[in-house]
Each structure stands twice: as C-alpha cells, then as structure tokens.
PDB file of C-alpha atoms in Angstrom:
ATOM      1  CA  UNK A   1     -14.546 -10.129   5.252  1.00  0.00           C
ATOM      2  CA  UNK A   2     -11.554  -9.773   3.033  1.00  0.00           C
ATOM      3  CA  UNK A   3      -9.580 -12.101   0.819  1.00  0.00           C
ATOM      4  CA  UNK A   4      -6.286 -13.914   1.116  1.00  0.00           C
ATOM      5  CA  UNK A   5      -4.081 -14.209  -2.020  1.00  0.00           C
ATOM      6  CA  UNK A   6      -1.004 -16.146  -2.675  1.00  0.00           C
ATOM      7  CA  UNK A   7       2.159 -14.102  -3.553  1.00  0.00           C
ATOM      8  CA  UNK A   8       3.906 -15.262  -6.759  1.00  0.00           C
ATOM      9  CA  UNK A   9       7.417 -14.269  -7.163  1.00  0.00           C
ATOM     10  CA  UNK A  10       7.331 -15.154 -10.880  1.00  0.00           C
ATOM     11  CA  UNK A  11       4.305 -12.924 -11.532  1.00  0.00           C
ATOM     12  CA  UNK A  12       5.752 -10.180  -9.476  1.00  0.00           C
ATOM     13  CA  UNK A  13       8.928 -10.108 -11.544  1.00  0.00           C
ATOM     14  CA  UNK A  14       6.919 -10.182 -14.790  1.00  0.00           C
ATOM     15  CA  UNK A  15       4.843  -7.286 -13.769  1.00  0.00           C
ATOM     16  CA  UNK A  16       7.894  -5.325 -12.206  1.00  0.00           C
ATOM     17  CA  UNK A  17      10.971  -6.256 -14.171  1.00  0.00           C
ATOM     18  CA  UNK A  18      13.037  -3.655 -12.621  1.00  0.00           C
ATOM     19  CA  UNK A  19      13.162  -6.040  -9.610  1.00  0.00           C
ATOM     20  CA  UNK A  20      14.328  -8.985 -11.572  1.00  0.00           C
ATOM     21  CA  UNK A  21      17.917  -8.519 -10.042  1.00  0.00           C
ATOM     22  CA  UNK A  22      16.463  -9.300  -6.641  1.00  0.00           C
ATOM     23  CA  UNK A  23      16.587 -12.912  -5.516  1.00  0.00           C
ATOM     24  CA  UNK A  24      13.419 -14.673  -4.541  1.00  0.00           C
ATOM     25  CA  UNK A  25      14.326 -14.912  -0.909  1.00  0.00           C
ATOM     26  CA  UNK A  26      14.999 -11.108  -0.896  1.00  0.00           C
ATOM     27  CA  UNK A  27      11.536 -10.369  -2.156  1.00  0.00           C
ATOM     28  CA  UNK A  28       9.644 -13.308  -0.236  1.00  0.00           C
ATOM     29  CA  UNK A  29      11.524 -13.165   3.028  1.00  0.00           C
ATOM     30  CA  UNK A  30      12.725  -9.604   3.033  1.00  0.00           C
ATOM     31  CA  UNK A  31      10.116  -7.358   1.377  1.00  0.00           C
ATOM     32  CA  UNK A  32       6.924  -9.431   1.563  1.00  0.00           C
ATOM     33  CA  UNK A  33       6.661  -9.623   5.439  1.00  0.00           C
ATOM     34  CA  UNK A  34       7.086  -5.909   5.570  1.00  0.00           C
ATOM     35  CA  UNK A  35       4.662  -5.307   2.807  1.00  0.00           C
ATOM     36  CA  UNK A  36       1.898  -7.300   4.635  1.00  0.00           C
ATOM     37  CA  UNK A  37       2.197  -4.891   7.546  1.00  0.00           C
ATOM     38  CA  UNK A  38       0.707  -2.170   5.211  1.00  0.00           C
ATOM     39  CA  UNK A  39      -1.338  -4.433   2.968  1.00  0.00           C
ATOM     40  CA  UNK A  40      -3.295  -6.803   5.079  1.00  0.00           C
ATOM     41  CA  UNK A  41      -3.439 -10.229   3.453  1.00  0.00           C
ATOM     42  CA  UNK A  42      -4.967 -12.428   6.236  1.00  0.00           C
ATOM     43  CA  UNK A  43      -8.562 -12.251   5.263  1.00  0.00           C
ATOM     44  CA  UNK A  44      -9.396  -9.524   7.655  1.00  0.00           C
ATOM     45  CA  UNK A  45      -8.928  -6.559   5.388  1.00  0.00           C
ATOM     46  CA  UNK A  46     -11.507  -4.613   3.494  1.00  0.00           C
ATOM     47  CA  UNK A  47     -10.673  -5.826   0.138  1.00  0.00           C
ATOM     48  CA  UNK A  48     -13.054  -8.533  -1.015  1.00  0.00           C
ATOM     49  CA  UNK A  49     -11.793  -8.951  -4.703  1.00  0.00           C
ATOM     50  CA  UNK A  50      -8.846 -11.278  -5.090  1.00  0.00           C
ATOM     51  CA  UNK A  51      -7.677  -9.457  -8.240  1.00  0.00           C
ATOM     52  CA  UNK A  52      -7.667  -6.175  -6.466  1.00  0.00           C
ATOM     53  CA  UNK A  53      -5.922  -7.688  -3.387  1.00  0.00           C
ATOM     54  CA  UNK A  54      -3.216  -9.118  -5.651  1.00  0.00           C
ATOM     55  CA  UNK A  55      -2.622  -5.749  -7.359  1.00  0.00           C
ATOM     56  CA  UNK A  56      -2.427  -3.901  -4.191  1.00  0.00           C
ATOM     57  CA  UNK A  57      -0.117  -6.555  -2.533  1.00  0.00           C
ATOM     58  CA  UNK A  58       2.124  -6.473  -5.563  1.00  0.00           C
ATOM     59  CA  UNK A  59       2.286  -2.666  -5.454  1.00  0.00           C
ATOM     60  CA  UNK A  60       3.204  -2.627  -1.751  1.00  0.00           C
ATOM     61  CA  UNK A  61       5.927  -5.358  -2.337  1.00  0.00           C
ATOM     62  CA  UNK A  62       7.334  -3.186  -5.094  1.00  0.00           C
ATOM     63  CA  UNK A  63       7.198  -0.037  -2.868  1.00  0.00           C
ATOM     64  CA  UNK A  64       9.114  -1.946  -0.145  1.00  0.00           C
ATOM     65  CA  UNK A  65      11.608  -3.449  -2.603  1.00  0.00           C
ATOM     66  CA  UNK A  66      12.363   0.076  -4.068  1.00  0.00           C
ATOM     67  CA  UNK A  67      12.908   1.420  -0.508  1.00  0.00           C
ATOM     68  CA  UNK A  68      14.956  -1.512   0.744  1.00  0.00           C
ATOM     69  CA  UNK A  69      16.998  -2.643  -2.286  1.00  0.00           C
ATOM     70  CA  UNK A  70      16.486  -0.223  -5.084  1.00  0.00           C
ATOM     71  CA  UNK A  71      15.685  -1.119  -8.738  1.00  0.00           C
ATOM     72  CA  UNK A  72      17.587  -2.425 -11.747  1.00  0.00           C
ATOM     73  CA  UNK A  73      20.485  -3.142  -9.620  1.00  0.00           C
ATOM     74  CA  UNK A  74      20.926   0.493  -8.523  1.00  0.00           C
ATOM     75  CA  UNK A  75      20.813   1.503  -4.942  1.00  0.00           C
ATOM     76  CA  UNK A  76      17.618   2.965  -3.492  1.00  0.00           C
ATOM     77  CA  UNK A  77      17.263   6.598  -4.841  1.00  0.00           C
ATOM     78  CA  UNK A  78      14.968   8.366  -7.022  1.00  0.00           C
ATOM     79  CA  UNK A  79      12.572  11.296  -7.484  1.00  0.00           C
ATOM     80  CA  UNK A  80       8.827  10.943  -7.071  1.00  0.00           C
ATOM     81  CA  UNK A  81       6.492  13.798  -8.158  1.00  0.00           C
ATOM     82  CA  UNK A  82       6.421  16.510 -10.718  1.00  0.00           C
ATOM     83  CA  UNK A  83       9.823  18.310 -11.462  1.00  0.00           C
ATOM     84  CA  UNK A  84       9.231  21.862 -10.375  1.00  0.00           C
ATOM     85  CA  UNK A  85      12.651  23.378 -10.924  1.00  0.00           C
ATOM     86  CA  UNK A  86      15.799  22.047 -12.849  1.00  0.00           C
ATOM     87  CA  UNK A  87      19.193  23.675 -13.529  1.00  0.00           C
ATOM     88  CA  UNK A  88      21.935  22.459 -15.695  1.00  0.00           C
ATOM     89  CA  UNK A  89      25.104  23.914 -14.219  1.00  0.00           C
ATOM     90  CA  UNK A  90      26.070  21.933 -11.259  1.00  0.00           C
ATOM     91  CA  UNK A  91      22.893  19.904 -11.848  1.00  0.00           C
ATOM     92  CA  UNK A  92      19.971  20.752  -9.546  1.00  0.00           C
ATOM     93  CA  UNK A  93      16.541  19.165  -9.706  1.00  0.00           C
ATOM     94  CA  UNK A  94      13.577  19.797  -7.422  1.00  0.00           C
ATOM     95  CA  UNK A  95      10.357  17.825  -7.381  1.00  0.00           C
ATOM     96  CA  UNK A  96       6.946  18.452  -5.708  1.00  0.00           C
ATOM     97  CA  UNK A  97       4.256  15.994  -4.887  1.00  0.00           C
ATOM     98  CA  UNK A  98       1.297  17.273  -2.786  1.00  0.00           C
ATOM     99  CA  UNK A  99       1.488  15.299   0.518  1.00  0.00           C
ATOM    100  CA  UNK A 100      -0.199  15.016   3.801  1.00  0.00           C
ATOM    101  CA  UNK A 101       1.452  13.593   6.836  1.00  0.00           C
ATOM    102  CA  UNK A 102      -0.533  10.403   6.410  1.00  0.00           C
ATOM    103  CA  UNK A 103       0.573   9.668   2.853  1.00  0.00           C
ATOM    104  CA  UNK A 104       4.231  10.986   2.814  1.00  0.00           C
ATOM    105  CA  UNK A 105       5.636   7.632   3.370  1.00  0.00           C
ATOM    106  CA  UNK A 106       3.804   6.058   0.468  1.00  0.00           C
ATOM    107  CA  UNK A 107       4.777   9.073  -1.908  1.00  0.00           C
ATOM    108  CA  UNK A 108       8.509   7.998  -1.741  1.00  0.00           C
ATOM    109  CA  UNK A 109       8.023   5.686  -4.740  1.00  0.00           C
ATOM    110  CA  UNK A 110       5.587   5.488  -7.791  1.00  0.00           C
ATOM    111  CA  UNK A 111       4.415   2.084  -6.372  1.00  0.00           C
ATOM    112  CA  UNK A 112       3.545   3.513  -3.078  1.00  0.00           C
ATOM    113  CA  UNK A 113       1.744   6.412  -4.695  1.00  0.00           C
ATOM    114  CA  UNK A 114      -0.217   3.987  -6.881  1.00  0.00           C
ATOM    115  CA  UNK A 115      -0.961   1.909  -3.751  1.00  0.00           C
ATOM    116  CA  UNK A 116      -2.222   4.945  -1.830  1.00  0.00           C
ATOM    117  CA  UNK A 117      -4.463   5.977  -4.647  1.00  0.00           C
ATOM    118  CA  UNK A 118      -5.760   2.411  -5.160  1.00  0.00           C
ATOM    119  CA  UNK A 119      -6.614   2.213  -1.556  1.00  0.00           C
ATOM    120  CA  UNK A 120      -8.560   5.514  -1.311  1.00  0.00           C
ATOM    121  CA  UNK A 121     -11.957   3.787  -1.178  1.00  0.00           C
ATOM    122  CA  UNK A 122     -10.930   1.576   1.663  1.00  0.00           C
ATOM    123  CA  UNK A 123      -9.777   4.472   3.852  1.00  0.00           C
ATOM    124  CA  UNK A 124     -13.300   5.751   4.478  1.00  0.00           C
ATOM    125  CA  UNK A 125     -15.350   5.501   7.657  1.00  0.00           C
ATOM    126  CA  UNK A 126     -17.824   2.615   7.553  1.00  0.00           C
ATOM    127  CA  UNK A 127     -20.864   2.826   9.847  1.00  0.00           C
ATOM    128  CA  UNK A 128     -21.798  -0.591  11.232  1.00  0.00           C
ATOM    129  CA  UNK A 129     -25.076  -0.285  13.410  1.00  0.00           C
ATOM    130  CA  UNK A 130     -25.203  -2.216  16.574  1.00  0.00           C
ATOM    131  CA  UNK A 131     -27.925  -4.610  17.685  1.00  0.00           C
ATOM    132  CA  UNK A 132     -31.500  -3.266  17.960  1.00  0.00           C
ATOM    133  CA  UNK A 133     -32.480  -2.725  21.591  1.00  0.00           C
ATOM    134  CA  UNK A 134     -35.915  -3.439  22.822  1.00  0.00           C
ATOM    135  CA  UNK A 135     -35.245  -2.217  26.437  1.00  0.00           C
ATOM    136  CA  UNK A 136     -34.228   1.251  27.124  1.00  0.00           C
ATOM    137  CA  UNK A 137     -33.024   1.506  30.847  1.00  0.00           C
ATOM    138  CA  UNK A 138     -33.717   5.313  30.944  1.00  0.00           C
ATOM    139  CA  UNK A 139     -37.284   5.181  30.422  1.00  0.00           C
ATOM    140  CA  UNK A 140     -39.594   4.246  33.268  1.00  0.00           C
ATOM    141  CA  UNK A 141     -41.672   1.368  32.196  1.00  0.00           C
TER     142      UNK A 141
END
C-alpha cells in the first residue's frame, strides 16, 4: 500500500543544516528509530509517493532531533507559534499556536508543525467496503 524510502544522512543535513553538528549515529541510531514510530516507513503506511514519504520522514527526523538534541549546537529550546506578547524589561515573550490535544506534541517544533500539516490528507477516514454477500441469513429463503 505505502512506500519504503531509504534515509540519507547527507541529504538530511543538506536540507536541514542546523543539524550538521549532530553525528551520523546520533541521527541514524538515535532520532531515526524514534521518527519511524510516527512516520511509518515499512510500506504499510498511507503514503504512496516516494518523494512525499522522504519529505515527511525528513521532517519527522528533524522534529525528533530538535526535541532530543537541539539545533546549531544549542540545547533543545525554542518558541513555536506566533508571538502574542513581548516585553523588554526583564525580557518576557509569549507565543500562541492553536492546538488540539492530538497535535500538541507535533507543534513543539516548526518541523513537527510542518509534518502535521503535510499529513492532514492522510488522517481522514477511508471507507473500505467488505465483500459482496449473496446470502442473507436473516431472510427466509
């Protein structure tokens, strides 16, 4: 049903240079196994286009890297969303991002938010009709 794509560390770092300070084992053995828990890459998922699957997988790996390791050599931290209030004295910043309980985890990073939006069409119900029955046990025949 779905597609399987190969993860490329070199392509990932080229697309997301903020994670260039992470080693290949950190990404491939640390973040990637966690990312595939959320972005299925075993051929059983709903994504049938390899380019789309690669993009979604890279976004999820970036999301996990940001949460686990941070970016640009900095510790994990950051604001996601629209700045709704800011003060200068004693520095105070508030951000808002409309969330539901189902997407709150993804909205912690820009990569997770992009992944969430990119998978919107795959989070809908799909009706799959069952086999046609020729015998109805409730009718007397």
